[in-house]
Amino acid sequence: MNLEETLRNEGGRVLATLIRLTGDFQLAEDALQEASLSAVEIWSKGHIPDNPAAWLTAIARNKALDRMRRETKRSGKELEAMRLLVDDSLPDDGHDDRLRLIFTCCHPALSVDSRVALSLRTICGLTTVEIARAYLTSETTMGQRISRAKKKIATARIPYRVPAAHELPDRLASVLAVVYLVYTMGHHAGEGRLDSRTDLAIEAIRLGRLLVELMPDEPEAAGLLALMLATDARRKARLDKAGEVLLLADQDRSQWNHHQIREASELVERNLRRGARGEYLLEGAIASLHGLASNWDETDWRQIVELYRMLELAKPTVVVRVNRAVAEAELSGPEAGLRLLDDVEGVANWHLYWSTRAELLHRSGLFDQAAAAYRDALTCPMNESDRHFLEQRLASLSALN
Amino acid sequence: MPKYAALIYSAAEEEGQSTPEQWAQIMAEYNDFQAKAGAAGVIAGGEALHPTSTATTVHVDGGKDGKVSHTDGPFAETKEVLGGFYLLECGDLDEALNWAAQIPGAWYGRIEVRPVVEFSQEG
């Protein structure tokens, strides 16, 4: 492992411990930054310690203490608390600290955008510039958003702890939603080429793995990881050599990452067997079933439809309802899918609703209506890859007529 | 112990809108909350305010020693108005949010929870 990787992998856990010790996000970050500079200097001479995380924590903790001593405005009480902590032996593997950090960053008192930005910054160790790029905003704006969030955590005293059992379902849902949001931002870029933000998808999977490692008994954490792994397994096959979008039915399945699909379906099976039926687990099960099919026609549509029906009961969002319509169309014909789509509301601006509709109309032989639906789809916001794909579909339909 | 202001906002009350029975019920709910939060040692203060129709807004034009102007009514005409507040003494935000959810105003309107500045530590 090279120096940069070590810093990146250990940084999150060290930061989590430092935040607990100092009770101050900014101070902890600054101290870690300083300690990392020392590490680069010393480690590059070949003296990499056996336990880099412990080494970094010890150095950073001393740097933090120095800073606190220099800052006269800090009350004597705080310094005293810090001094006591310095006498404390080195923290454990950082397990609980990282979990605390995740729950603090995803606290419902912060806006969703702040939760995502703060998580990427503190847990994944992304720079403000990188996060700003993901949000298509300036570094200044993103820097302000992150520092406002940190300030709110300190001023309003958002606690740094793992929620109690009775609060856990709600709070865990917020954490999972943040990770999934990062994943979708990465998997399906809002602008440019479809795969232009793959880095974020990889970060989300890293976070997902961390959640499963920290909370091995939470089926929804496992479900989310499975969903991301099985979907990401198809990443390379989504575009052809020319960069054109390929639908699931047309993808070269030998290009899928079958190792990831296996890992996903194992996670799903283990948790379904335990009786869990949460949203992410159901979605992970659907994604795994797609991954396990050797081709489109071999897909287990009956089981997928069944899973979508359960999912819609738990989570009747437009995305779920439109996806269910696609599966029902495969099982019972395009008319069945179209009937379900007719009942979905509030999707006028979502291109995938219109393109799904167009696809099913096309299959029903209603070419004029299909063309109209493609034109509706093209008025919606979308990335370049999707736009080009839909333009081609519309063109081939017009040629057919 | 940190303090939080729980600012209680609800739809502006027209005179005679609620029946005496409804008022009695709301009062009883507030009494329950005060008994419970009081016993837990959380309430550090709080008041209920008369309707915004009784409010007068003061502004001194041109800064200190400038011209004093008075306006009949609240600072801003909004659908939801500040009807009262509690000062809650809590260990952290989670605790404050938990208590705020038990204020009857949260069931009929909204509660804005704001940390109170602690001058002794900030100065």
Short mmCIF file of N, CA and C in Angstrom, two decimals, chain B residues 51-58 70-77:
data_model
loop_
_atom_site.label_atom_id
_atom_site.label_comp_id
_atom_site.label_asym_id
_atom_site.label_seq_id
_atom_site.Cartn_x
_atom_site.Cartn_y
_atom_site.Cartn_z
N PRO B 51 -52.23 37.36 20.63
CA PRO B 51 -52.21 37.27 19.16
C PRO B 51 -51.47 38.44 18.50
N THR B 52 -51.04 38.23 17.27
CA THR B 52 -50.28 39.28 16.56
C THR B 52 -51.12 40.53 16.33
N SER B 53 -52.46 40.43 16.44
CA SER B 53 -53.30 41.63 16.28
C SER B 53 -53.03 42.63 17.41
N THR B 54 -52.38 42.17 18.49
CA THR B 54 -52.06 43.07 19.60
C THR B 54 -50.62 43.59 19.50
N ALA B 55 -49.91 43.19 18.44
CA ALA B 55 -48.48 43.51 18.34
C ALA B 55 -48.25 44.92 17.80
N THR B 56 -47.18 45.53 18.24
CA THR B 56 -46.74 46.81 17.68
C THR B 56 -45.27 46.65 17.32
N THR B 57 -44.90 47.04 16.13
CA THR B 57 -43.52 46.91 15.71
C THR B 57 -42.83 48.27 15.75
N VAL B 58 -41.68 48.31 16.38
CA VAL B 58 -40.96 49.57 16.59
C VAL B 58 -39.70 49.57 15.73
N HIS B 70 -43.67 53.63 14.69
CA HIS B 70 -44.44 52.50 15.22
C HIS B 70 -45.34 51.97 14.13
N THR B 71 -45.41 50.64 14.00
CA THR B 71 -46.34 50.05 13.04
C THR B 71 -47.27 49.11 13.79
N ASP B 72 -48.53 49.21 13.45
CA ASP B 72 -49.51 48.30 14.05
C ASP B 72 -49.34 46.92 13.42
N GLY B 73 -49.12 45.92 14.23
CA GLY B 73 -49.02 44.55 13.70
C GLY B 73 -47.65 43.94 13.90
N PRO B 74 -47.50 42.69 13.45
CA PRO B 74 -46.24 41.96 13.67
C PRO B 74 -45.15 42.39 12.70
N PHE B 75 -43.94 41.94 12.95
CA PHE B 75 -42.78 42.26 12.12
C PHE B 75 -43.04 41.90 10.66
N ALA B 76 -43.64 40.74 10.44
CA ALA B 76 -43.97 40.34 9.07
C ALA B 76 -45.33 39.66 9.10
N GLU B 77 -46.15 39.95 8.09
CA GLU B 77 -47.45 39.30 8.00
C GLU B 77 -47.24 37.92 7.38
#
